[in-house]
Short mmCIF file of C-alpha atoms and ligand atoms in Angstrom, two decimals:
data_model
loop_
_atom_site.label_atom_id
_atom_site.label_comp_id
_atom_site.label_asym_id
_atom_site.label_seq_id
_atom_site.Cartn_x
_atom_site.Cartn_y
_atom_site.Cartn_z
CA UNK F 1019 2.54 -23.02 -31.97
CA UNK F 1020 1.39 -19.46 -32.58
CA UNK F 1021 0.54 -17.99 -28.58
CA UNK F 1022 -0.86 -14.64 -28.01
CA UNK F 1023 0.10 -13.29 -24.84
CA UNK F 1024 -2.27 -9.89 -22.99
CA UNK F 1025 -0.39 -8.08 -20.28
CA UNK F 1026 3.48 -7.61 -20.32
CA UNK F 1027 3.92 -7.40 -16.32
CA UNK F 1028 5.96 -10.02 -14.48
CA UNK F 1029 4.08 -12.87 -15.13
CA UNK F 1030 3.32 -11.85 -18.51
CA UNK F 1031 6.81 -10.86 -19.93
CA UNK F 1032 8.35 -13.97 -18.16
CA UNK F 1033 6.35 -16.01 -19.88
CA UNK F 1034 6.43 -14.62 -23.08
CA UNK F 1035 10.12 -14.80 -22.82
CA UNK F 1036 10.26 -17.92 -22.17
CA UNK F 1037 7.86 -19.06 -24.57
CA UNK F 1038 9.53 -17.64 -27.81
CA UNK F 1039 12.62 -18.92 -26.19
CA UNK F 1040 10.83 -22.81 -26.17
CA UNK F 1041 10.26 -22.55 -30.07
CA UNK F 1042 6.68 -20.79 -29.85
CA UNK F 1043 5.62 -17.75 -31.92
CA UNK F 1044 4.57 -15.21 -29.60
CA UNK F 1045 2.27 -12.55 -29.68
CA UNK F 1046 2.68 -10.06 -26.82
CA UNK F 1047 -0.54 -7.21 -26.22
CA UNK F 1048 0.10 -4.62 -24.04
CA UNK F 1049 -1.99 -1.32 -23.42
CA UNK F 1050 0.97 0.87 -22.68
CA UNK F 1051 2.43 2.09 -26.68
CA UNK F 1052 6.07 2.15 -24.79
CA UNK F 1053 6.02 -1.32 -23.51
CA UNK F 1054 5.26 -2.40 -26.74
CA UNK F 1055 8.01 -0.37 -28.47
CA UNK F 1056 10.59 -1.28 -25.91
CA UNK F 1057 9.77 -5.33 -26.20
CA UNK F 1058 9.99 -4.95 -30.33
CA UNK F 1059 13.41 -3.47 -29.39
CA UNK F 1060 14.68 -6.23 -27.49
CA UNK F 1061 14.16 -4.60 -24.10
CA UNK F 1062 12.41 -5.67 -21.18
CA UNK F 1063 9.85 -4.04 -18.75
CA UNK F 1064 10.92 -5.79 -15.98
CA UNK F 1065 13.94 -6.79 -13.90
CA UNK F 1066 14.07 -10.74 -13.70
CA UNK F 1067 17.40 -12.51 -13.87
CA UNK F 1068 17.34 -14.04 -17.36
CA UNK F 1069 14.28 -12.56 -19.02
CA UNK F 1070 16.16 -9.50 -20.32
CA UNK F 1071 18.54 -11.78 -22.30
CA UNK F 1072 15.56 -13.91 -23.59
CA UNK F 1073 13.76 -10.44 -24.66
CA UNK F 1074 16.93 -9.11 -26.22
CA UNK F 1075 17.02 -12.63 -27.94
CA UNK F 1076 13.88 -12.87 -29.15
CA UNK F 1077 12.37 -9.20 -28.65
CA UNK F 1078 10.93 -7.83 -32.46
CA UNK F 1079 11.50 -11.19 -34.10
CA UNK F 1080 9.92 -14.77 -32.57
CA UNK F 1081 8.09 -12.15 -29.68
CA UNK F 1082 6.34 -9.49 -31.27
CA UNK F 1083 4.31 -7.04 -29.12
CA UNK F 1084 1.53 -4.72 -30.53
CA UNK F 1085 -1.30 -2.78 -28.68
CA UNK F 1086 -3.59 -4.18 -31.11
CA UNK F 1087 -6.08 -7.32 -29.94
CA UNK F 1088 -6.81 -7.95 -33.63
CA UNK F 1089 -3.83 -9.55 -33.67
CA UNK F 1090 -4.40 -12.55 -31.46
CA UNK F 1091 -6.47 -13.64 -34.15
CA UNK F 1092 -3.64 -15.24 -36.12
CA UNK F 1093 -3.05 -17.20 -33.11
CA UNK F 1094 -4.81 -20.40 -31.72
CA UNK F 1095 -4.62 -19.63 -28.07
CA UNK F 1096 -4.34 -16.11 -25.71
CA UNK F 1097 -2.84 -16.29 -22.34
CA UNK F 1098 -4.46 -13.02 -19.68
CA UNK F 1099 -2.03 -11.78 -17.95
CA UNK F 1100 -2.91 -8.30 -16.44
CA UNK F 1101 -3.40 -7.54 -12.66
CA UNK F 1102 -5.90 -7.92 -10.81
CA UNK F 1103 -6.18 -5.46 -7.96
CA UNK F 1104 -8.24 -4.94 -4.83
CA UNK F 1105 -10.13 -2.40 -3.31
CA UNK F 1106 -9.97 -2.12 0.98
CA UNK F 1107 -12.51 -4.71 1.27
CA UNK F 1108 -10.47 -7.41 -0.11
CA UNK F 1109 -12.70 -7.80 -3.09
CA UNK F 1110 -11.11 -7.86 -6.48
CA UNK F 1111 -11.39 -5.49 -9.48
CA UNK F 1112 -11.48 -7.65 -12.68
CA UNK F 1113 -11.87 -4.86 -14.64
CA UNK F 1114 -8.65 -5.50 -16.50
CA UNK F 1115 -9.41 -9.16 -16.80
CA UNK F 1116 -13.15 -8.27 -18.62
CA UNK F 1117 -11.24 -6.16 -20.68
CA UNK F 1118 -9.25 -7.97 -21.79
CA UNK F 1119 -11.53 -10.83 -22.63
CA UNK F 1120 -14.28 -8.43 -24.19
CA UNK F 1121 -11.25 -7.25 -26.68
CA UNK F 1122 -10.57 -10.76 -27.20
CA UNK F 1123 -13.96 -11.61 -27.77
CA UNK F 1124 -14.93 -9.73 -30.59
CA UNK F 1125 -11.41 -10.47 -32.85
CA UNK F 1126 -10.87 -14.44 -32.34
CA UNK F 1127 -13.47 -16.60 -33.76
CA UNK F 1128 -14.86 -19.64 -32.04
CA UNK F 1129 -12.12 -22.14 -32.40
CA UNK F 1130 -9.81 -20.11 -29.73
CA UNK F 1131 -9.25 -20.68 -26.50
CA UNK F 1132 -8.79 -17.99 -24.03
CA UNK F 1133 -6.90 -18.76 -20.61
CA UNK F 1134 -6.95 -16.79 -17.98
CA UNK F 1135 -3.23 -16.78 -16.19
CA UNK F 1136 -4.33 -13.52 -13.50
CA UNK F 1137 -6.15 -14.63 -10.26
CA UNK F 1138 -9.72 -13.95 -10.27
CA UNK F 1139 -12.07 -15.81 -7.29
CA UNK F 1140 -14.46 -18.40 -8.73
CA UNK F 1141 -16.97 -15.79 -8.64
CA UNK F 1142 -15.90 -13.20 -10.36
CA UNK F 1143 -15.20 -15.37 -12.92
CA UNK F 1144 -18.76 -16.81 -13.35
CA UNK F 1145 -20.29 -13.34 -13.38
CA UNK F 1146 -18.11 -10.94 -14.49
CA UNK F 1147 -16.21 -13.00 -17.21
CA UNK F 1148 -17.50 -15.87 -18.42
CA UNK F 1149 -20.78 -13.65 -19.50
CA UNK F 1150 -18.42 -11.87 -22.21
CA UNK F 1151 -17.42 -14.52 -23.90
CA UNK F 1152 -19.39 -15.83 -26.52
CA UNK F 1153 -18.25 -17.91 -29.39
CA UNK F 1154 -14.27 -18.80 -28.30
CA UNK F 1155 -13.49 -21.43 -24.80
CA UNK F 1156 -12.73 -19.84 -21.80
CA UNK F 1157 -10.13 -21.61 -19.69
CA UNK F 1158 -8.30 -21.37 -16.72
CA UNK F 1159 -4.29 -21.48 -16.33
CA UNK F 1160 -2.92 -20.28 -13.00
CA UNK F 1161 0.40 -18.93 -12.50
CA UNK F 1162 2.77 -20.14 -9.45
CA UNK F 1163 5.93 -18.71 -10.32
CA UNK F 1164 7.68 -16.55 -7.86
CA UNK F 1165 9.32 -13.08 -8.31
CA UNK F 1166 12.95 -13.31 -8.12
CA UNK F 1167 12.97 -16.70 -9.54
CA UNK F 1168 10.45 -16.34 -12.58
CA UNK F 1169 11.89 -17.60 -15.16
CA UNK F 1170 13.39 -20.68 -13.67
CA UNK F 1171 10.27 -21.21 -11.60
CA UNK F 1172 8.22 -21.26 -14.97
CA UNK F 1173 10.50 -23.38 -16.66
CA UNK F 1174 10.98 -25.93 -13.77
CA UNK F 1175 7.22 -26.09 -12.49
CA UNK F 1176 5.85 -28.65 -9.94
CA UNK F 1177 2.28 -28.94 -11.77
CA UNK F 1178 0.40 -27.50 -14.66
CA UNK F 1179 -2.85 -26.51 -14.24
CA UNK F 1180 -5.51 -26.89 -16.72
CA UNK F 1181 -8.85 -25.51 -16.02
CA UNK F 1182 -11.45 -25.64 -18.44
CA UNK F 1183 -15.41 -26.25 -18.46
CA UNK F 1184 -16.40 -26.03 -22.53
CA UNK F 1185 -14.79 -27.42 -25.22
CA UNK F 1186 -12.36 -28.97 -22.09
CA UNK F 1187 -10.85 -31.50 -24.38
CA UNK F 1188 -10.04 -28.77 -27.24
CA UNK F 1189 -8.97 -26.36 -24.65
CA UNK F 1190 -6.47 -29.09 -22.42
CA UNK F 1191 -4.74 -30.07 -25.76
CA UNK F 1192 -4.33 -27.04 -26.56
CA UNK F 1193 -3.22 -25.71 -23.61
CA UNK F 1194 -0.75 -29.35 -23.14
CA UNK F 1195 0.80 -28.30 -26.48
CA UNK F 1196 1.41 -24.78 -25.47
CA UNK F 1197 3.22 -26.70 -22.30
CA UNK F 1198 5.09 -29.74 -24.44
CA UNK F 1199 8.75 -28.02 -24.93
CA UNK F 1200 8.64 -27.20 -21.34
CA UNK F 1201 8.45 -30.12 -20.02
CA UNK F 1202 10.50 -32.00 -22.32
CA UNK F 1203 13.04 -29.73 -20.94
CA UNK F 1204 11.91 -29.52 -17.48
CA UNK F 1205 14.42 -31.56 -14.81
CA UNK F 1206 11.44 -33.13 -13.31
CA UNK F 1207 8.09 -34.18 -14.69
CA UNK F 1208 5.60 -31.73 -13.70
CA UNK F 1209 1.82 -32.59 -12.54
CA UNK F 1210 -0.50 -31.76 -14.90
CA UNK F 1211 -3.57 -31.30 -13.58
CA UNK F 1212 -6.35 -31.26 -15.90
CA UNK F 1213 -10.06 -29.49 -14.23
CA UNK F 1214 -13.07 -27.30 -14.06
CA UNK F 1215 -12.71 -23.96 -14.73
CA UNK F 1216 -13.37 -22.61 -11.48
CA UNK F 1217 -11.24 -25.57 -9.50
CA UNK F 1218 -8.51 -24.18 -11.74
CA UNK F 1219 -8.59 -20.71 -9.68
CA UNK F 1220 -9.24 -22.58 -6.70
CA UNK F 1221 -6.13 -24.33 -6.66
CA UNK F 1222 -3.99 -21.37 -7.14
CA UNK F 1223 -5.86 -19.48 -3.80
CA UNK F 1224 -5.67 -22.60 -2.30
CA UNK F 1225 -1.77 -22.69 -2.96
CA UNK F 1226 -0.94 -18.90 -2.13
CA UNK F 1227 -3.21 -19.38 1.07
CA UNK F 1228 -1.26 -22.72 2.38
CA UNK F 1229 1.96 -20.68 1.94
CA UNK F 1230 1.13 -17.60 3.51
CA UNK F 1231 -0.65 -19.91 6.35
CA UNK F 1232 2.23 -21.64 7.12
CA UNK F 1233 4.28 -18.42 7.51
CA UNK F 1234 1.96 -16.95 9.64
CA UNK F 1235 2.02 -20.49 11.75
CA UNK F 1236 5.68 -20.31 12.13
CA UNK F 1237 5.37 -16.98 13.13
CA UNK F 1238 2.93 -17.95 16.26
CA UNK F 1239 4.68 -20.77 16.83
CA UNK F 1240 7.96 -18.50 16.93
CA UNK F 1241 5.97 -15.36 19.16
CA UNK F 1242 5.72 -18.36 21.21
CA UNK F 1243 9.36 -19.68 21.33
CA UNK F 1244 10.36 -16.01 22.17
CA UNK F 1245 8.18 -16.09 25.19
CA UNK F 1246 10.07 -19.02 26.33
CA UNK F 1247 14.08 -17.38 24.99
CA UNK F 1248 14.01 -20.46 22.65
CA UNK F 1249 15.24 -19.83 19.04
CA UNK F 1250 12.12 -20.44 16.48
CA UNK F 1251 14.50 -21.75 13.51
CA UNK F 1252 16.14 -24.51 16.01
CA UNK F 1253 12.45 -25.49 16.11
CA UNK F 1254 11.66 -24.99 12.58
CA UNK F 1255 14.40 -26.82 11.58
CA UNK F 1256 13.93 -29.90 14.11
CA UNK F 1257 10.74 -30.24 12.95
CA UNK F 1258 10.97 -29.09 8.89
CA UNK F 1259 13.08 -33.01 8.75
CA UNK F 1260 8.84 -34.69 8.69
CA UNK F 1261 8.20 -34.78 5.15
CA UNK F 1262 4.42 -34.08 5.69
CA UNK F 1263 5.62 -30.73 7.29
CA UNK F 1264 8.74 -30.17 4.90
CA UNK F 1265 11.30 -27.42 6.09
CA UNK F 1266 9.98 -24.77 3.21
CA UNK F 1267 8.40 -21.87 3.99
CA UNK F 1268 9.28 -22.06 7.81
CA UNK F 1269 11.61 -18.59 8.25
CA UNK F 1270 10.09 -16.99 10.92
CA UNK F 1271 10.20 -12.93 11.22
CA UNK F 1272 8.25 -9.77 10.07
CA UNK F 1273 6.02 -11.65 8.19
CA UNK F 1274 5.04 -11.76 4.60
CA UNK F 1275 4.42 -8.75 1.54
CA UNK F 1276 4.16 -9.09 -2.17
CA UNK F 1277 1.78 -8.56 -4.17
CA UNK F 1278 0.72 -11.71 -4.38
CA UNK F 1279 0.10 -13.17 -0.77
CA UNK F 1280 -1.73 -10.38 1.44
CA UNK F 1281 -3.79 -9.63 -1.52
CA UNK F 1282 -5.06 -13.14 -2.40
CA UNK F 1283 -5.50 -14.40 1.34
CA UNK F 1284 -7.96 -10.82 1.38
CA UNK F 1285 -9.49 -11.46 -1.73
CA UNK F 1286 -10.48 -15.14 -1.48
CA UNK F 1287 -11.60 -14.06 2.16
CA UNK F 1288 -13.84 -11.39 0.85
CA UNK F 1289 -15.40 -13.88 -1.61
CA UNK F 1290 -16.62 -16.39 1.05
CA UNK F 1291 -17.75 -14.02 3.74
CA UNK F 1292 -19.86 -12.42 0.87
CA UNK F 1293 -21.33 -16.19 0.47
CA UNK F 1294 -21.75 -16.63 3.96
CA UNK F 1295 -19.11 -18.62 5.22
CA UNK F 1296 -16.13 -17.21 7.69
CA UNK F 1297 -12.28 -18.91 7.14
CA UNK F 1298 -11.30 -18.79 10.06
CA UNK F 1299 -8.06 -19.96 9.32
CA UNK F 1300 -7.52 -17.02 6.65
CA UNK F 1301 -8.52 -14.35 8.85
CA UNK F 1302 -6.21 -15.31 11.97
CA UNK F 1303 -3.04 -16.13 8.89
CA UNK F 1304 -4.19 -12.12 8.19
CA UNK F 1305 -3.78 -10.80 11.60
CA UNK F 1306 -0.84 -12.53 12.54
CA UNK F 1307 0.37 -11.31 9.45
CA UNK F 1308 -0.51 -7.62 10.26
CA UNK F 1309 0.58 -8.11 13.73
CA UNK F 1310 4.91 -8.94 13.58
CA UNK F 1311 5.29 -5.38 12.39
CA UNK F 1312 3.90 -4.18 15.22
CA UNK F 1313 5.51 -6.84 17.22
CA UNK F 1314 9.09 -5.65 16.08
CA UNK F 1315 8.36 -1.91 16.96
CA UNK F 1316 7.32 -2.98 20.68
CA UNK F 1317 10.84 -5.20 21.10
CA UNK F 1318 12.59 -1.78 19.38
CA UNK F 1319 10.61 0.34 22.13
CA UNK F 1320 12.36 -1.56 24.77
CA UNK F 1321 15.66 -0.10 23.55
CA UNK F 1322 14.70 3.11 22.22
CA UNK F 1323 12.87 6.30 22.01
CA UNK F 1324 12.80 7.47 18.77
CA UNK F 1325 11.79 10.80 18.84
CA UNK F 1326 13.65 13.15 17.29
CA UNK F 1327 16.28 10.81 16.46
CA UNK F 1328 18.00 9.35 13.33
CA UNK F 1329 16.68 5.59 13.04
CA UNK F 1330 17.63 3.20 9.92
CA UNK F 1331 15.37 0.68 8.16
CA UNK F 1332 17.49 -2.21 7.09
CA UNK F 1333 15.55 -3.42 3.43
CA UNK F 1334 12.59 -2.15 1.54
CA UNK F 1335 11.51 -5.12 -0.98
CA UNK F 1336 9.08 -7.08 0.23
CA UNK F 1337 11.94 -9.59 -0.17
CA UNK F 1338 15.22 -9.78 -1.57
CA UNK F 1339 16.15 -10.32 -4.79
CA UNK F 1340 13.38 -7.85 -6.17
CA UNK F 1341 13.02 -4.17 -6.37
CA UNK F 1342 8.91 -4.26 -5.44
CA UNK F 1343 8.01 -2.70 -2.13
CA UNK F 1344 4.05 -4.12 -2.86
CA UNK F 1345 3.09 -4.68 0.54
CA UNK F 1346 6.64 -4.73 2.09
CA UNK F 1347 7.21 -5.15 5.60
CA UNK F 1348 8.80 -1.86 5.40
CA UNK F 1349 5.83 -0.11 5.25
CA UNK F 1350 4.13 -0.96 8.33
CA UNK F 1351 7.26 -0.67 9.72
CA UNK F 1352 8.22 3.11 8.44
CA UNK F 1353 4.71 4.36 9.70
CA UNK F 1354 4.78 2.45 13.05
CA UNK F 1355 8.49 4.89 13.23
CA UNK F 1356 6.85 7.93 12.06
CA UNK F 1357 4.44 7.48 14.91
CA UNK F 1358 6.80 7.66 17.24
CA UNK F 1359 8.64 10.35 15.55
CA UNK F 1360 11.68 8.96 14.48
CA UNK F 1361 13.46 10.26 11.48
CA UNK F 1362 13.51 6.76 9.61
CA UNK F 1363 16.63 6.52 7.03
CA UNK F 1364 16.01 3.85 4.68
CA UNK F 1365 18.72 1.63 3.09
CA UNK F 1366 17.82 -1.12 0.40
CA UNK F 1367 20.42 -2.33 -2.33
CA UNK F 1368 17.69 -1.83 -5.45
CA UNK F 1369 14.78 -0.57 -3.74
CA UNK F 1370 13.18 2.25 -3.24
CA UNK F 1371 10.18 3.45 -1.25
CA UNK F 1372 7.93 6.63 -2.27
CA UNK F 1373 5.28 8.21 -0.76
CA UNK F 1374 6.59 7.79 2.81
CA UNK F 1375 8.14 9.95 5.08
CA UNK F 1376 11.86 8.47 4.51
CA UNK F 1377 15.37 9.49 3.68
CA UNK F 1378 17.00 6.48 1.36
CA UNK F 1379 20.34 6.46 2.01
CA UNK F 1380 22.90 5.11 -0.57
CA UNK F 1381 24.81 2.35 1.52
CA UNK F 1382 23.94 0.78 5.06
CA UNK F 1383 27.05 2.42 6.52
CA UNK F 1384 25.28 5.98 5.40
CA UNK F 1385 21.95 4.57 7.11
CA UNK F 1386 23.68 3.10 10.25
CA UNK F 1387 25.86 5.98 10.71
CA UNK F 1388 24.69 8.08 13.95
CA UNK F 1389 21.11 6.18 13.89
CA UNK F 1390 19.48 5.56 17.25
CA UNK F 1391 19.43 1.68 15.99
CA UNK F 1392 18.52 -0.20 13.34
CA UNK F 1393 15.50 -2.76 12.24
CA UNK F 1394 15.70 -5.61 9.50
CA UNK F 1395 13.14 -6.01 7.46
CA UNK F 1396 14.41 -7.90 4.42
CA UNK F 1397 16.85 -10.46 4.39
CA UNK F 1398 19.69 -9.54 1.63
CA UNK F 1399 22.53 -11.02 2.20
CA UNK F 1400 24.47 -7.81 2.11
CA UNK F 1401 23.34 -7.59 5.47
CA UNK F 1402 24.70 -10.35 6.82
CA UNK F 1403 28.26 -9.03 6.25
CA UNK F 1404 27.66 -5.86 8.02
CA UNK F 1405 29.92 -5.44 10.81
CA UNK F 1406 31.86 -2.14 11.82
CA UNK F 1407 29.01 -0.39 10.20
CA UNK F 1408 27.48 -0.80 13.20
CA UNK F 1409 30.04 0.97 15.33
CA UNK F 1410 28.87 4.14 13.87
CA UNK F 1411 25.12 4.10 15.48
CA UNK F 1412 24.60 6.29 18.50
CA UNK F 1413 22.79 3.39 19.87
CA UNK F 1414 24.19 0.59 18.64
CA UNK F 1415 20.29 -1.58 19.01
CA UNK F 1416 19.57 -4.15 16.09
CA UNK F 1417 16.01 -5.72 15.51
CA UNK F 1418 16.12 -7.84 13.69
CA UNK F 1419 12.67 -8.96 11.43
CA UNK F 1420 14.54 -11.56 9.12
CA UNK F 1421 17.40 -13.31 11.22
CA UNK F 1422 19.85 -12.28 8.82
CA UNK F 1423 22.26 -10.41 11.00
CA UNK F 1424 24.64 -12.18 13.38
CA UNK F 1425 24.41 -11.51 16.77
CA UNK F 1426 27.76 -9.96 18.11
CA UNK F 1427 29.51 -8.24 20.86
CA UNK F 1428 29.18 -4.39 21.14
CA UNK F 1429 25.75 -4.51 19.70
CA UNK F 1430 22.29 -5.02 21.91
CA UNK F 1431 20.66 -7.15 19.27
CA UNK F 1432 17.22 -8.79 19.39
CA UNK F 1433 15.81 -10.69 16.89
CA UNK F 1434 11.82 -10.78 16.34
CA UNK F 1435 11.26 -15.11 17.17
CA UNK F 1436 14.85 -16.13 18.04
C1 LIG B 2582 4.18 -16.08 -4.20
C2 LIG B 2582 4.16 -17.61 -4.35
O1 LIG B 2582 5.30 -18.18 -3.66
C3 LIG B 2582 4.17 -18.03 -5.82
O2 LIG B 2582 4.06 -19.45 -5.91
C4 LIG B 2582 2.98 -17.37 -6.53
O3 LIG B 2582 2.98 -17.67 -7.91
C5 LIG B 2582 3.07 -15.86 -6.36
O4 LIG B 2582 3.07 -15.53 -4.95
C6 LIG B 2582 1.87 -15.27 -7.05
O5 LIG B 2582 0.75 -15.51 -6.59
O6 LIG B 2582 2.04 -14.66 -8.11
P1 LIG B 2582 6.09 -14.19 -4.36
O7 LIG B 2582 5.05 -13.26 -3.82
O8 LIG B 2582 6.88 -13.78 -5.56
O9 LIG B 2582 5.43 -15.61 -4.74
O10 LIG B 2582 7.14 -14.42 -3.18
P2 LIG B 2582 7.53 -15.55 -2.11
O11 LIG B 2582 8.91 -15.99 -2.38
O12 LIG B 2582 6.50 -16.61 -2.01
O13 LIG B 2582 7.55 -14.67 -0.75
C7 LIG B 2582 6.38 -14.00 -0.27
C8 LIG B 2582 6.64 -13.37 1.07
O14 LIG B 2582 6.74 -14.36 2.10
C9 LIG B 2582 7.93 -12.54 1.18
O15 LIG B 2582 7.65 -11.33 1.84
C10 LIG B 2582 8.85 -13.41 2.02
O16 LIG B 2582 9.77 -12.65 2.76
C11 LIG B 2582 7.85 -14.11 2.92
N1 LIG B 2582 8.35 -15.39 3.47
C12 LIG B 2582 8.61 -16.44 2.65
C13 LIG B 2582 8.53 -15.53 4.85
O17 LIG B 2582 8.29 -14.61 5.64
N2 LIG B 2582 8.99 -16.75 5.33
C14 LIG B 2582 9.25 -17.79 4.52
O18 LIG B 2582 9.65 -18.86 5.04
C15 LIG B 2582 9.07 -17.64 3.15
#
């Protein structure tokens, strides 16, 4: 099958990549002339463990990339992939999405199908996109891969999701076929899950919002065990063995970042206040959410006072395995420190952070060294082997946000629900 592919970000790229790599001819349109150079060359334009090898396979021969739209037309089906951002309110921008499809629109003839793969609220899709497409189907294919794990996640996915309203037949065969040689080589059968249009989007809010939910559940459910000196994960994992409840997604700590999470939960909030209704449950996941940051500084103030002093920030990604800082913990974190004018010293083992008052420092020894203790705010594993590092603080005071370090002798350490 012939696949045209818009938007060469994570999602995009990895699923490209793995695409060409399933037997398809791909088609990958990108805005930005040195993405699209870079891909013909076999190189990537983003760091995801086993998508570089795929584009260096496959890069300038089965996946060809081109800034040109008009070139989707040789193809029977175009994925969306481009962001979809959101303003302070919570409401999205589809701008790039309408884009996009408007390009699209006037190249393909009527036989194509156009799926959407970036989150857009029901909405926005009824009255900002749907309108500009006239002639070719618009359908609906949401995207629950993870960063980190991309490419395995898209190649080993619980469900498919189908959404389509016209032309639904044309559009879930097509789309089924696009699927086939992944699931053939999937190690368990995926769902598919064949719907409206809209539904489609639904279920991927849905999904992101039961996640980030049960995080912040855990969380108030671990503020609590604190209050008690009871150890959250003893109860997490006691009570992760019911099946209904599952033990995934139950690490309490600092909460959760991304791109993905605080920006949906906002966005699909925004889009039901506007008609009328209040989630309640969204709004308090939110706050919580907001909240551990600030709950880690007050534990840290018990120890400390930071001004003037040297204090290091254990972790910048949002989490590990990934060099984005898109809503990290970190963030919150670093400003709460400023406030209370600390000199912060960052340490992460890819990331870095700009546009905040930090020094990055090149190991965790550098950052530990003389700080007036430490916080934790993403949960590499490097950090779990630290150990005379933390002889060298001035005030040897770990906070922990992630539960990653030990606890041990000759350090006061507190961790944030344990
Ligand atoms: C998330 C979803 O997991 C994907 O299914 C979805 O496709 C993606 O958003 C998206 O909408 O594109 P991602 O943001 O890459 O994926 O990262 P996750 O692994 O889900 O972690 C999100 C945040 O939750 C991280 O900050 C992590 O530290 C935090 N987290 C996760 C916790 O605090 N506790 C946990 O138990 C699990």
């Amino acid at each position: 099958m012939h696949v045209s592919i818009v938007g060469s970000g994570y999602v995009g790229t990895t699923v490209a990549a793995a695409f060409a790599d399933a037997g398809h001819r791909v088609t990958a349109i990108d805005i930005d002339p040195a993405v699209v150079e870079g891909l013909n060359a076999g190189e990537s334009p983003i760091e995801e463990p086993g998508v570089g090898a795929l584009i260096a396979e496959y890069g300038g021969e089965e996946l060809i990339a081109t800034t040109e739209f008009g070139r989707a037309a040789g193809s029977e089906l175009t994925l969306v992939a481009v962001p979809t951002p959101t303003g302070p309110d919570g409401a999205i921008d589809a701008s790039y999405v309408a884009s996009a499809v408007e390009s699209l629109d006037a190249v393909v003839d009527d036989e194509h199908v156009i799926a959407i793969k970036s989150t857009v609220v029901p909405d926005a899709l009824r009255t900002e996109i749907a309108p500009l497409v006239d002639g070719p189907t618009l359908a609906t294919n949401p995207e629950f891969l993870r960063e980190g794990t991309a490419l395995e996640d898209f190649r080993n996915p619980h469900k498919l999701v189908f959404g389509a309203d016209e032309s639904a037949e044309r559009a879930y065969d097509l789309l089924a076929e696009l699927y086939a040689p992944i699931r053939r080589a999937t190690e368990a059968e995926p769902a598919v899950i064949r719907t409206g249009r809209d539904a489609a989007m639904l279920i991927k809010y849905a999904n992101n919002a039961f996640l980030a939910s049960k995080i912040s559940l855990i969380n108030d459910i671990g503020n609590i065990a604190k209050q008690h000196g009871i150890d959250a994960y003893e109860i997490a994992d006691a009570i992760g063995t019911d099946p209904r409840i599952s033990d995934q997604f139950l690490r309490s700590g600092v909460g959760y970042g991304g791109s993905c999470f605080p920006k949906d939960i906002k966005s699909i909030i925004n889009s039901a206040t506007e008609q009328g209704y209040e989630p309640l449950m969204l709004e308090a996941t939110t706050e919580l959410n907001d909240r551990q940051p600030e709950r880690l500084l007050e534990l840290f103030d018990q120890y400390v006072d930071p001004e003037g002093e040297q204090v290091a920030v254990l972790g910048l990604a949002f989490k590990p395995g990934t060099d984005d800082t898109r809503n990290s913990r970190a963030i919150p974190v670093i400003e709460g420190l400023d406030a209370r004018g600390a000199d912060v010293v960052g340490y992460d083992p890819v990331a870095t952070l700009d546009g905040h008052d930090i020094e990055h420092a090149d190991t965790a020894a550098e950052a530990l060294a003389g700080a007036h203790g430490a916080l934790v705010v993403t949960d590499w594993d490097e950090f779990a082997a630290l150990d005379e590092e933390f002889d060298r603080m001035a005030e040897p005071v770990v906070v922990d946000g992630r539960r990653i370090v030990e606890r041990r002798e000759g350090i006061t350490y507190e961790g944030l629900t344990w």
